[in-house]
PDB file of C-alpha atoms in Angstrom:
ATOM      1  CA  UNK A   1     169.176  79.522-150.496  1.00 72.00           C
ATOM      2  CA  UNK A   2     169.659  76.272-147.757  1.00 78.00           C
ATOM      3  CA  UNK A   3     169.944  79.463-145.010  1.00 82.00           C
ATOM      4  CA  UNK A   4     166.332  80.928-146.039  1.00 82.00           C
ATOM      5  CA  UNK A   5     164.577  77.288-146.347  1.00 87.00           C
ATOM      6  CA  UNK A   6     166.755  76.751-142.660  1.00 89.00           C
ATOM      7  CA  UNK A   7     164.833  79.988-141.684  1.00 89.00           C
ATOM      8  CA  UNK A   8     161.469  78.604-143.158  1.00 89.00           C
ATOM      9  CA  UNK A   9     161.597  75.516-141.414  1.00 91.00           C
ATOM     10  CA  UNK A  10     162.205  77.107-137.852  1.00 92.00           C
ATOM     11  CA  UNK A  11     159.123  79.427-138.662  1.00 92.00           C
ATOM     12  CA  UNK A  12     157.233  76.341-139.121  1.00 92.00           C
ATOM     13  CA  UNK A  13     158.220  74.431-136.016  1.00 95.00           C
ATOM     14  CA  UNK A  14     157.044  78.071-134.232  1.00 95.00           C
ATOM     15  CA  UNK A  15     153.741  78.450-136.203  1.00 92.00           C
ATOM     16  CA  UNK A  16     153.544  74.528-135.295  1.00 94.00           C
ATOM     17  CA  UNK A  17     153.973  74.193-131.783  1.00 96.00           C
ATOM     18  CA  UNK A  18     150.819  77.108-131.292  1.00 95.00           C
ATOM     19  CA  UNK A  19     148.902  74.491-133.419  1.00 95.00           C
ATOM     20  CA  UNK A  20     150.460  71.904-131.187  1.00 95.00           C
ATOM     21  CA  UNK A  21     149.178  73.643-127.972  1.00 96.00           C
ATOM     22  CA  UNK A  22     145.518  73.918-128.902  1.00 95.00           C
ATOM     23  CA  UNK A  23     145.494  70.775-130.806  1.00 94.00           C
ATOM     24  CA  UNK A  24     146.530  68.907-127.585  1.00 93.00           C
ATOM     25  CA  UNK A  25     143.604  70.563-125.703  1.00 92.00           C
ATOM     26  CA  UNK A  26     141.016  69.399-128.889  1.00 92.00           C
ATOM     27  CA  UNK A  27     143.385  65.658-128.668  1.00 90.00           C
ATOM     28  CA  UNK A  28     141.927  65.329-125.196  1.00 89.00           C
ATOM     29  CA  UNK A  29     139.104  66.590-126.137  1.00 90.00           C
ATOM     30  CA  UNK A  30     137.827  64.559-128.777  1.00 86.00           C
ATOM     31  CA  UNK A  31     140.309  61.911-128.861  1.00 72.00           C
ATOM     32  CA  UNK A  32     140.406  61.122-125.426  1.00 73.00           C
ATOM     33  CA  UNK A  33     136.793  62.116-124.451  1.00 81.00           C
ATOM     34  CA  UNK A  34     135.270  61.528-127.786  1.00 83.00           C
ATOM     35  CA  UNK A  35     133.626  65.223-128.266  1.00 87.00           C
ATOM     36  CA  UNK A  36     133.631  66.807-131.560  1.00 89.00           C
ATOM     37  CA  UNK A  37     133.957  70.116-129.716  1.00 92.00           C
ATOM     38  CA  UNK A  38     133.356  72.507-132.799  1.00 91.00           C
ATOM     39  CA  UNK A  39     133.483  75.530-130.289  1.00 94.00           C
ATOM     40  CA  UNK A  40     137.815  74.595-129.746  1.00 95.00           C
ATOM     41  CA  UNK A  41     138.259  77.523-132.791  1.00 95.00           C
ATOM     42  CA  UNK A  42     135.907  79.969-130.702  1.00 96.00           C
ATOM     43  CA  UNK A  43     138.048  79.273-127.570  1.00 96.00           C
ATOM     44  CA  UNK A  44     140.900  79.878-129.023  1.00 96.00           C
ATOM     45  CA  UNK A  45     139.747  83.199-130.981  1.00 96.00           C
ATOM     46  CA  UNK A  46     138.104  84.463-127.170  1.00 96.00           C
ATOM     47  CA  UNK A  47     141.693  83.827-125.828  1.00 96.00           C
ATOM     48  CA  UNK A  48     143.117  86.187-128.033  1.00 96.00           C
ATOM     49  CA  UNK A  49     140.682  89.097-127.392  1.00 96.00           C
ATOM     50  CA  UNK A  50     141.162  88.350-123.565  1.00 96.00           C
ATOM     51  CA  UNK A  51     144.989  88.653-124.234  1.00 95.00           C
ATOM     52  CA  UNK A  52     144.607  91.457-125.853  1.00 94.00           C
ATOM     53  CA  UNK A  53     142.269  92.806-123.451  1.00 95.00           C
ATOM     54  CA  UNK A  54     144.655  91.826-120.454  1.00 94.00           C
ATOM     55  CA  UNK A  55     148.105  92.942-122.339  1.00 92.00           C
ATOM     56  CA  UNK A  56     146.071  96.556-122.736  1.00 89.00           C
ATOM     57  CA  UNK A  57     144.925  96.997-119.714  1.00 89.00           C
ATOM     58  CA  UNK A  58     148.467  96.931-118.225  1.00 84.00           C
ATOM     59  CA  UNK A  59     149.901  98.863-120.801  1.00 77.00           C
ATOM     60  CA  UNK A  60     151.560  96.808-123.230  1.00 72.00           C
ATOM     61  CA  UNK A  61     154.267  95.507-121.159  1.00 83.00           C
ATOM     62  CA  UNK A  62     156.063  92.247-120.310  1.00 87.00           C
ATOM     63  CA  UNK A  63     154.101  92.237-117.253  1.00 91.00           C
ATOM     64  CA  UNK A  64     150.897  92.828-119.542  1.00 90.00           C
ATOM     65  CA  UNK A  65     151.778  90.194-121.794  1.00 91.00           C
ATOM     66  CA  UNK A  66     152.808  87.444-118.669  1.00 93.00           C
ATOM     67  CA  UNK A  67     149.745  88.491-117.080  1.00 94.00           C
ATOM     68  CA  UNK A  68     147.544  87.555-120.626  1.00 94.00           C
ATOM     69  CA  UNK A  69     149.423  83.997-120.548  1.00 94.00           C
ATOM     70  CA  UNK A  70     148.148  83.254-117.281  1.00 95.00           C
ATOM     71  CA  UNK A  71     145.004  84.780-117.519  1.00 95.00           C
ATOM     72  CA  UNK A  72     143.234  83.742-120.843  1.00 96.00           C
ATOM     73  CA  UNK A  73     144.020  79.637-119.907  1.00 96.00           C
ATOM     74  CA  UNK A  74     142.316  80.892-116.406  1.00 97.00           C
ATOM     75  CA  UNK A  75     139.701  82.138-117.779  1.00 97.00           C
ATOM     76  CA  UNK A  76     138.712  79.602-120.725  1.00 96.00           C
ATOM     77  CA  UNK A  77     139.581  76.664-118.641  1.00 96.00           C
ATOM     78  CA  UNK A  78     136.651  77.901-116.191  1.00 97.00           C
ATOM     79  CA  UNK A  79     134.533  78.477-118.977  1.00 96.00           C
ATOM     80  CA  UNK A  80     134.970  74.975-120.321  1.00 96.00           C
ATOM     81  CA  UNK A  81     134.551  73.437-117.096  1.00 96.00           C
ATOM     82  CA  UNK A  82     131.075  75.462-117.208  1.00 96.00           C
ATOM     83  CA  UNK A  83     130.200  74.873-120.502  1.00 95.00           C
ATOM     84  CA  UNK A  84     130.939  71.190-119.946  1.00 94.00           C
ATOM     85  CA  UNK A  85     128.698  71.219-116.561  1.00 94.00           C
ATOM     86  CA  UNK A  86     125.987  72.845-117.327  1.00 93.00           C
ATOM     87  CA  UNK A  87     125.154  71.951-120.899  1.00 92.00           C
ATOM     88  CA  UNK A  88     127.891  69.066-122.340  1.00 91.00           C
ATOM     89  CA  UNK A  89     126.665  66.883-119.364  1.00 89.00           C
ATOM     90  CA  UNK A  90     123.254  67.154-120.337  1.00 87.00           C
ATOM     91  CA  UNK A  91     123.593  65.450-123.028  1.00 86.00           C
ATOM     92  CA  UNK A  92     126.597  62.829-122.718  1.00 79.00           C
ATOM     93  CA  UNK A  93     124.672  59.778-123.368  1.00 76.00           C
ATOM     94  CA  UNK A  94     123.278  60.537-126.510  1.00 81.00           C
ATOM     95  CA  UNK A  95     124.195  60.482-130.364  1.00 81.00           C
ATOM     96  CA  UNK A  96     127.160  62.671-130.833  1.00 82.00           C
ATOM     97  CA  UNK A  97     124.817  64.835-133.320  1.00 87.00           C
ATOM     98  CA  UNK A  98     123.604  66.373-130.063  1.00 90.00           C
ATOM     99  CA  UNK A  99     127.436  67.476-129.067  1.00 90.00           C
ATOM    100  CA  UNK A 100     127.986  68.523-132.377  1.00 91.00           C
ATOM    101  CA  UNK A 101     124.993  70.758-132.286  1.00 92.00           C
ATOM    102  CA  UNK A 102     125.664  72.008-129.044  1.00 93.00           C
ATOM    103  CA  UNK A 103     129.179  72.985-129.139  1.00 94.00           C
ATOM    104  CA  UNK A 104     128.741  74.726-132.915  1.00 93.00           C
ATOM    105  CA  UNK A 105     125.673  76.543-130.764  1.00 94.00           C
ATOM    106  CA  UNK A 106     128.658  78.222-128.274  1.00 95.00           C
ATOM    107  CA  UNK A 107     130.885  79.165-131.249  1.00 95.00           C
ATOM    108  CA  UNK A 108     127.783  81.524-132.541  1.00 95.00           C
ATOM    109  CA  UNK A 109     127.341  82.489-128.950  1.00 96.00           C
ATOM    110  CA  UNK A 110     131.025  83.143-128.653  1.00 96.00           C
ATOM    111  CA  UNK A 111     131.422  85.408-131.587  1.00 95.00           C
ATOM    112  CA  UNK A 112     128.215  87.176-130.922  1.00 95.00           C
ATOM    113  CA  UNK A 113     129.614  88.080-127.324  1.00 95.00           C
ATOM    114  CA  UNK A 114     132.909  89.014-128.693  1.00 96.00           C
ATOM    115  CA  UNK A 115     131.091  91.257-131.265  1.00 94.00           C
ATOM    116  CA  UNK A 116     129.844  93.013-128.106  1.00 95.00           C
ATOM    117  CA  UNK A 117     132.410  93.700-126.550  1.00 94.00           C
ATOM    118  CA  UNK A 118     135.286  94.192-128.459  1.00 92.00           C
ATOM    119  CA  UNK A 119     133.301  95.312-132.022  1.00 88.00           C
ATOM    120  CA  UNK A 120     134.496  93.847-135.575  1.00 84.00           C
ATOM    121  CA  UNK A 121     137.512  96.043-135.985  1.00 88.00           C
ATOM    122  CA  UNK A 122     140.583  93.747-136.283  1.00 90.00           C
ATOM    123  CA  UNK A 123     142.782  94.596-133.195  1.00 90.00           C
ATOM    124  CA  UNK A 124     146.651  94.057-132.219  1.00 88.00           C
ATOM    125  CA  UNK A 125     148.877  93.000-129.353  1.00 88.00           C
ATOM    126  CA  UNK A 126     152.373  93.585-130.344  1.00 85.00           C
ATOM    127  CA  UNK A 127     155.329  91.524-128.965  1.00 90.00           C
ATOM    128  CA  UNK A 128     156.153  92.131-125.438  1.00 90.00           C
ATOM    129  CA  UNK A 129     159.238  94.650-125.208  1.00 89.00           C
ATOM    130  CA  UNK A 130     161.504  92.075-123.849  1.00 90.00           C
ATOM    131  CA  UNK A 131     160.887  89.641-126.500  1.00 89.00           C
ATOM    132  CA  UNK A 132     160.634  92.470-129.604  1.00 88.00           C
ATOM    133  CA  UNK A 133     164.119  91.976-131.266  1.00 88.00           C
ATOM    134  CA  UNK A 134     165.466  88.657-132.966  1.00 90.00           C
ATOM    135  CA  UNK A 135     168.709  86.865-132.961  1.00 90.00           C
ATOM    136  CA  UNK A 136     171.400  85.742-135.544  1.00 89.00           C
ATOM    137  CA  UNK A 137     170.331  81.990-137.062  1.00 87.00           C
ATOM    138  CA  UNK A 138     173.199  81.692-139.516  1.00 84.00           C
ATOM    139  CA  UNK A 139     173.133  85.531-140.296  1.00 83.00           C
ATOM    140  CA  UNK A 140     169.831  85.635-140.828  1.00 86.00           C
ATOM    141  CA  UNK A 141     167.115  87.644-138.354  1.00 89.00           C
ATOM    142  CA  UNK A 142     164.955  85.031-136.571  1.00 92.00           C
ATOM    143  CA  UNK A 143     162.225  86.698-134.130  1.00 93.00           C
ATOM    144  CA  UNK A 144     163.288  85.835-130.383  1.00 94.00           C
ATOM    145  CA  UNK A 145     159.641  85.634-129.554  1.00 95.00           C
ATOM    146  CA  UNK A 146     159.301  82.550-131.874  1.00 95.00           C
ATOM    147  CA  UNK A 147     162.220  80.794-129.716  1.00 95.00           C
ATOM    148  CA  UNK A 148     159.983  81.699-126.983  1.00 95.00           C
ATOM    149  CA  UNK A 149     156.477  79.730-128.452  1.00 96.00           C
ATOM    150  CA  UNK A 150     158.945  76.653-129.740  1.00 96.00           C
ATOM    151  CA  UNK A 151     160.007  76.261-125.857  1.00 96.00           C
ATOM    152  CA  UNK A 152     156.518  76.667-124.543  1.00 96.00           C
ATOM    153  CA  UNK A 153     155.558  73.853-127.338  1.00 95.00           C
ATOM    154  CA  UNK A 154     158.218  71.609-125.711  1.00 96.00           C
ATOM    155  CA  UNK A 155     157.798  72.217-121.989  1.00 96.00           C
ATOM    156  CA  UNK A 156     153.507  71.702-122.719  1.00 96.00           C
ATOM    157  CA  UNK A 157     154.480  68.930-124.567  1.00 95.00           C
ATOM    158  CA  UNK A 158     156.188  67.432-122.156  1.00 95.00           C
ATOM    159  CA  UNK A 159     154.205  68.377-119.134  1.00 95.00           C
ATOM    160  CA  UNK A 160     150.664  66.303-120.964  1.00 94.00           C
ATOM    161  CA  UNK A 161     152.801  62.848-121.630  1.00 91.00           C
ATOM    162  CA  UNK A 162     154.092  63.017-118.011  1.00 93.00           C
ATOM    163  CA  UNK A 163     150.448  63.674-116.826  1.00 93.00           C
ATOM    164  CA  UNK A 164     148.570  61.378-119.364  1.00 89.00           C
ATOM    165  CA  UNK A 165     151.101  58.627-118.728  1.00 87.00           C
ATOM    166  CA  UNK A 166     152.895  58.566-115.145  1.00 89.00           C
ATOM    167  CA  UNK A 167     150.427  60.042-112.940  1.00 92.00           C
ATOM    168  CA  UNK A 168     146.963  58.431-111.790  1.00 90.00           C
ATOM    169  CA  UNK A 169     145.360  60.637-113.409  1.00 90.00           C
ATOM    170  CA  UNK A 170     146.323  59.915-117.042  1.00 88.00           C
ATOM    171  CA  UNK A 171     145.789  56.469-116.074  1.00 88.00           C
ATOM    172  CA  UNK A 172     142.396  56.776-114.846  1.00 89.00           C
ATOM    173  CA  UNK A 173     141.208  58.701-117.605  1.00 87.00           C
ATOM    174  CA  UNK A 174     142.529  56.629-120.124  1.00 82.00           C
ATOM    175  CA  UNK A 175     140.981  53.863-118.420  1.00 85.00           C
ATOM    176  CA  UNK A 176     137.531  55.319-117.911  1.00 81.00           C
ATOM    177  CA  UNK A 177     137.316  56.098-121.919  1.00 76.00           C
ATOM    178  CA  UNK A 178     137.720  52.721-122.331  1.00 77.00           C
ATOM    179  CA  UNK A 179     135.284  51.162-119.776  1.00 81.00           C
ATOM    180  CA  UNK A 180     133.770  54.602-117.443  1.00 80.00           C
ATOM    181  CA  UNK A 181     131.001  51.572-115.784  1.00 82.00           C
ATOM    182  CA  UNK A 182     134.302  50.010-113.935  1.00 85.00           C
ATOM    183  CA  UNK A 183     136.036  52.635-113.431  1.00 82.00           C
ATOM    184  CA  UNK A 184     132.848  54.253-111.913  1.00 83.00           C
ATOM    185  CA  UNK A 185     132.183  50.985-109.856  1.00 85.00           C
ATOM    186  CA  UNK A 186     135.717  51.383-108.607  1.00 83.00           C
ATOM    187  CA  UNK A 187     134.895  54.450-106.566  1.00 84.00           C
ATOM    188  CA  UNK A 188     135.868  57.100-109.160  1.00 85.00           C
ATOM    189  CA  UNK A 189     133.139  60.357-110.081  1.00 88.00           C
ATOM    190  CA  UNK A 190     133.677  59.271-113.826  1.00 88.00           C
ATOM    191  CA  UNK A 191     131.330  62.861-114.914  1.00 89.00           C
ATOM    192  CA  UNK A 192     133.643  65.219-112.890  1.00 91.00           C
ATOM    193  CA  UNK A 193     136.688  63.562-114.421  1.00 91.00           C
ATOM    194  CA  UNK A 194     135.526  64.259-117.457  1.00 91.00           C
ATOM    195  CA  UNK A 195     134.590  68.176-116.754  1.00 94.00           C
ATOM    196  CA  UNK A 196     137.932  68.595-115.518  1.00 94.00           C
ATOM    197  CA  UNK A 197     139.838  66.684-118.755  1.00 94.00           C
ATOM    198  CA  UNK A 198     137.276  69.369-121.034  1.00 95.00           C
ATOM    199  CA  UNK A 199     138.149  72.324-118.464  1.00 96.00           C
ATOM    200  CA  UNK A 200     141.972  71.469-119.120  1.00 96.00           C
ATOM    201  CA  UNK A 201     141.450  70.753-123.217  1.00 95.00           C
ATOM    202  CA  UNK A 202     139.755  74.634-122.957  1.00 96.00           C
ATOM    203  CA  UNK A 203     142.688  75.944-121.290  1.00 97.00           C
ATOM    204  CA  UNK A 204     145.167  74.995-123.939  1.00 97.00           C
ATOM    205  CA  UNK A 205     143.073  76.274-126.408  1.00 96.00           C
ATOM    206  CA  UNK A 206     143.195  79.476-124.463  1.00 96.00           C
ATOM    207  CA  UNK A 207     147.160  79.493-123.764  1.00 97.00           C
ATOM    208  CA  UNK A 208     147.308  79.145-127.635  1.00 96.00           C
ATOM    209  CA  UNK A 209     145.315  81.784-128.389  1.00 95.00           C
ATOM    210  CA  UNK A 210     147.145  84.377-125.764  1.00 96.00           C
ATOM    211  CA  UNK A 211     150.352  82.424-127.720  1.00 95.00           C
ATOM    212  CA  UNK A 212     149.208  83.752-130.786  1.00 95.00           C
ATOM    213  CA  UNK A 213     147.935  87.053-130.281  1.00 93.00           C
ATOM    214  CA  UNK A 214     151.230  88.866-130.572  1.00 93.00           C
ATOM    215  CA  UNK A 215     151.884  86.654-134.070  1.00 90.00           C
ATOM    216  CA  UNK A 216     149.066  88.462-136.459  1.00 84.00           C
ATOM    217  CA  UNK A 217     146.057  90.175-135.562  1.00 87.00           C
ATOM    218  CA  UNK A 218     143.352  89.292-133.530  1.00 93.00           C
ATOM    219  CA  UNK A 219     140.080  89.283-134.840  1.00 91.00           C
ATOM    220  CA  UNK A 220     136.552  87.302-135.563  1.00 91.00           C
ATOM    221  CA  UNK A 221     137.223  84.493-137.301  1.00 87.00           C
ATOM    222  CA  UNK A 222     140.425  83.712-136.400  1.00 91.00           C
ATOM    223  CA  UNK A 223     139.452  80.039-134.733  1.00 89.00           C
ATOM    224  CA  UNK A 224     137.685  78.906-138.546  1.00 89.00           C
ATOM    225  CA  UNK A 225     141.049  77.838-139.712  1.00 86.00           C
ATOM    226  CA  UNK A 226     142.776  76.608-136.683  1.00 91.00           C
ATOM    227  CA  UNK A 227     139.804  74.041-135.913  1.00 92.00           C
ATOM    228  CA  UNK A 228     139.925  72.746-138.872  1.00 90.00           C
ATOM    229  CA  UNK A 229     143.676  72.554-138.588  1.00 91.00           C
ATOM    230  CA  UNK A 230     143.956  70.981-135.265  1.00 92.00           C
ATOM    231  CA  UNK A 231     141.320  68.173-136.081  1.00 90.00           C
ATOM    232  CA  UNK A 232     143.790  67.330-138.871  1.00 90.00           C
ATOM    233  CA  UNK A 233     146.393  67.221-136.143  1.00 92.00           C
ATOM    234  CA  UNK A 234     144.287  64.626-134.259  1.00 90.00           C
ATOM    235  CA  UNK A 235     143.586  62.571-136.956  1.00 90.00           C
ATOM    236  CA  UNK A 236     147.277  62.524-138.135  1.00 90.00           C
ATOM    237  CA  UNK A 237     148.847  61.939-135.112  1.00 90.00           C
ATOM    238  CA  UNK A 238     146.596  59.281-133.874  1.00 86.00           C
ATOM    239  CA  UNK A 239     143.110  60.066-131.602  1.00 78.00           C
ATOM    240  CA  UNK A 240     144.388  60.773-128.316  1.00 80.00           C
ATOM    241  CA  UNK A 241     148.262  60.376-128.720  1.00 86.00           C
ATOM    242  CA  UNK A 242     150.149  63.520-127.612  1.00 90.00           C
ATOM    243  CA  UNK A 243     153.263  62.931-128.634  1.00 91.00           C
ATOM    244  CA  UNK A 244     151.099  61.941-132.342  1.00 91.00           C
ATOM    245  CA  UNK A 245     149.599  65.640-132.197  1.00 92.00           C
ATOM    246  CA  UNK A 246     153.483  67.207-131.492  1.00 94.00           C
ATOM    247  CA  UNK A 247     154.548  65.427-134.340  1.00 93.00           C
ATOM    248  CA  UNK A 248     151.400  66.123-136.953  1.00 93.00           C
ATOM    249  CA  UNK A 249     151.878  69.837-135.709  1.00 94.00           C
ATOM    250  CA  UNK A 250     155.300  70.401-136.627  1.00 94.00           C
ATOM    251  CA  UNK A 251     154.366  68.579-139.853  1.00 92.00           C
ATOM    252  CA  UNK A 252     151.868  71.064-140.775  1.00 91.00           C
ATOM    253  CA  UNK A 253     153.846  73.835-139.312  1.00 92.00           C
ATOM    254  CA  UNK A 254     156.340  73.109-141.651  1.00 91.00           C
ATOM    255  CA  UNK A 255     154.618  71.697-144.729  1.00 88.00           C
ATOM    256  CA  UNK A 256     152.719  75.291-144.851  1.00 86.00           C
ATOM    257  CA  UNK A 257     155.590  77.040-144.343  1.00 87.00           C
ATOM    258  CA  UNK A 258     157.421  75.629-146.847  1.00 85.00           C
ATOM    259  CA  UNK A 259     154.593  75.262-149.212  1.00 83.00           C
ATOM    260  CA  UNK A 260     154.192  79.275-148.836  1.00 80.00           C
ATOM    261  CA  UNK A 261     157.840  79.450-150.296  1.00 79.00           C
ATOM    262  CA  UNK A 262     156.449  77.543-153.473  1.00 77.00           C
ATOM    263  CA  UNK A 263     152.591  78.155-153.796  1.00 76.00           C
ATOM    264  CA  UNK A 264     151.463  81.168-150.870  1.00 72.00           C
ATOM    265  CA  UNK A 265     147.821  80.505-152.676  1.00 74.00           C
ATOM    266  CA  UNK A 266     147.913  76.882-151.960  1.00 73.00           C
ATOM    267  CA  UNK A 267     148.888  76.784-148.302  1.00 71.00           C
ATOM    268  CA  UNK A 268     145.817  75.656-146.794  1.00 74.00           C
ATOM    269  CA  UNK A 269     145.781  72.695-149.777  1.00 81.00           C
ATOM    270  CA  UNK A 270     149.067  71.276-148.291  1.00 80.00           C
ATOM    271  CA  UNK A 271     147.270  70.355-144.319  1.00 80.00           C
ATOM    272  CA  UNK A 272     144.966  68.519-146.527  1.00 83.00           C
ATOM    273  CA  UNK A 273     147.472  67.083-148.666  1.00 84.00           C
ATOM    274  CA  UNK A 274     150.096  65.642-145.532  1.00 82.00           C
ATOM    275  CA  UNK A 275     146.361  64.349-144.241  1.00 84.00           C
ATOM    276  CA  UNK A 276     145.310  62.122-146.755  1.00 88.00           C
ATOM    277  CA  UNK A 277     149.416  60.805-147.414  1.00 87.00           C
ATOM    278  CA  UNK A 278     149.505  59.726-143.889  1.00 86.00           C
ATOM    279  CA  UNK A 279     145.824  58.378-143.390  1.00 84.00           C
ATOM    280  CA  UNK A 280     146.977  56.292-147.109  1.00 88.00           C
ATOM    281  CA  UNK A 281     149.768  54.760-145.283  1.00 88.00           C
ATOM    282  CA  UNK A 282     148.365  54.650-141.738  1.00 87.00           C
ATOM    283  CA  UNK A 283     144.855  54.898-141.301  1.00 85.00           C
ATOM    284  CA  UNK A 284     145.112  55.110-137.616  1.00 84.00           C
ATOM    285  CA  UNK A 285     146.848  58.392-137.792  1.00 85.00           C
ATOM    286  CA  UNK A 286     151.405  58.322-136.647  1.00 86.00           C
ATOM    287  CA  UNK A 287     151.416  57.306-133.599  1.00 82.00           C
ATOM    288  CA  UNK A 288     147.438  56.251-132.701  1.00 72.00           C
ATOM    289  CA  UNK A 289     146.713  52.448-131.895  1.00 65.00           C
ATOM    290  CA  UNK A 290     144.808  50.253-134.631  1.00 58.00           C
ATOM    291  CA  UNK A 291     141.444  49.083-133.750  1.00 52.00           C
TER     292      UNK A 291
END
């Protein structure tokens, strides 16, 4: 009984730290850069048909599936830095209605393309050979590739506070959210900091969604629930804290898992549930500052 809930939990900490990985691209996004980017779902999904495409192509293999990892954040964080260039510029200094708009525009335009290329038909990428079997947790099976997604969780993880908070670079951004006229008097291209922090929010969402590829199947619709998921982890963890989305991600990792164990039809219900219990007891989400 304690071993299966054991087993439970660790599947939630792995279904949590792929939430954790695009949720940290949508914390910078929005809570850092204030953009309700609506199309963070659609950039996941397209990272999963271009890991799928990329695994394919090489044949299924660990090489396939290495070569997907570093391809479909490639890929998506050029497209974000385009999308945010070209068109999210455009419009930066007015209502975020416009943004809103905009960026639920490129999720139609993102399914429509995906529909064109790939079809409807659900497709699947498999777990790469070298990560197919499991290991012993207590006697029970536990899927080596999930060991593999809770690392990548941690070593991401780890990799934004040290950039958000010890380099210049965290520190300038931070700064220019607060007050971009100074910062921009002070010498610093305030717009191309910006594209770059989108470009880098896009490629997390695109390392989550080669991350989750080999998990389930890939197919249209599969960013509807994570969005809505990882705004839940911004808002509980606390607009723009990292370490706030790590920690709201492993509590919705978890609560669903768990919460499948006891009601499978009211999964969903418990993100919702964990999001109005913390925002009761700390409206400024775990670890976010109160203004």
């Amino acid at each position: 009984m304690w071993t299966d809930i054991f087993i439970q939990i660790l599947s939630g900490v792995s279904r949590g730290m792929i939430l954790f990985v695009v949720a940290s691209g949508l914390t910078l996004i929005f809570g850092v850069l204030r953009i309700p980017n609506f199309a963070h779902g659609s950039f996941y999904m397209l990272a999963a048909f271009v890991a799928y495409a990329v695994t394919h192509a090489v044949g299924g293999s660990n090489l396939g599936f290495a070569a997907s990892l570093l391809m479909a954040p490639l890929i998506l964080g050029v497209f974000g830095l385009v999308f945010e260039f070209m068109l999210l510029r455009r419009i930066a200094g007015r209502l975020h209605l416009y943004q809103l708009i905009m960026t639920f525009a490129m999720t139609l335009i993102i399914a429509d393309g995906i529909k064109m290329i790939w079809g409807g038909a659900y497709r699947s990428v498999g777990y790469p050979p070298l990560l197919s079997g499991s290991v012993e947790i207590f006697g029970r099976p536990f899927p080596t590739y999930y060991l593999l997604v809770i690392a990548v969780g941690l070593i991401i993880a780890g990799l934004l506070s040290l950039l958000m908070e010890r380099t210049r670079f965290g520190r300038t951004v931070s700064a220019a959210v607060v007050d971009p006229e100074m910062v921009g008097a002070l010498g610093v291209n305030v717009p191309r900091l910006y594209t770059l922090v989108f470009g880098l929010g896009a490629a997390l969402a695109g390392l989550g969604g080669a991350l989750a590829a080999p998990v389930g199947s890939v197919s249209l619709g599969i960013g509807d629930s994570i969005i809505i998921e990882s705004f839940a982890v911004v808002i509980i963890g606390g607009s723009g804290s990292i370490p706030g989305a790590l920690a709201a991600a492993l509590i919705i990792g978890v609560v669903q898992s768990l919460g499948i164990m006891v009601a499978p039809r009211l999964a969903i219900a418990f993100v919702f549930i964990a999001l109005c219990v913390v925002l009761l007891v700390r409206p400024q989400g775990l670890l976010g500052r109160r203004v």
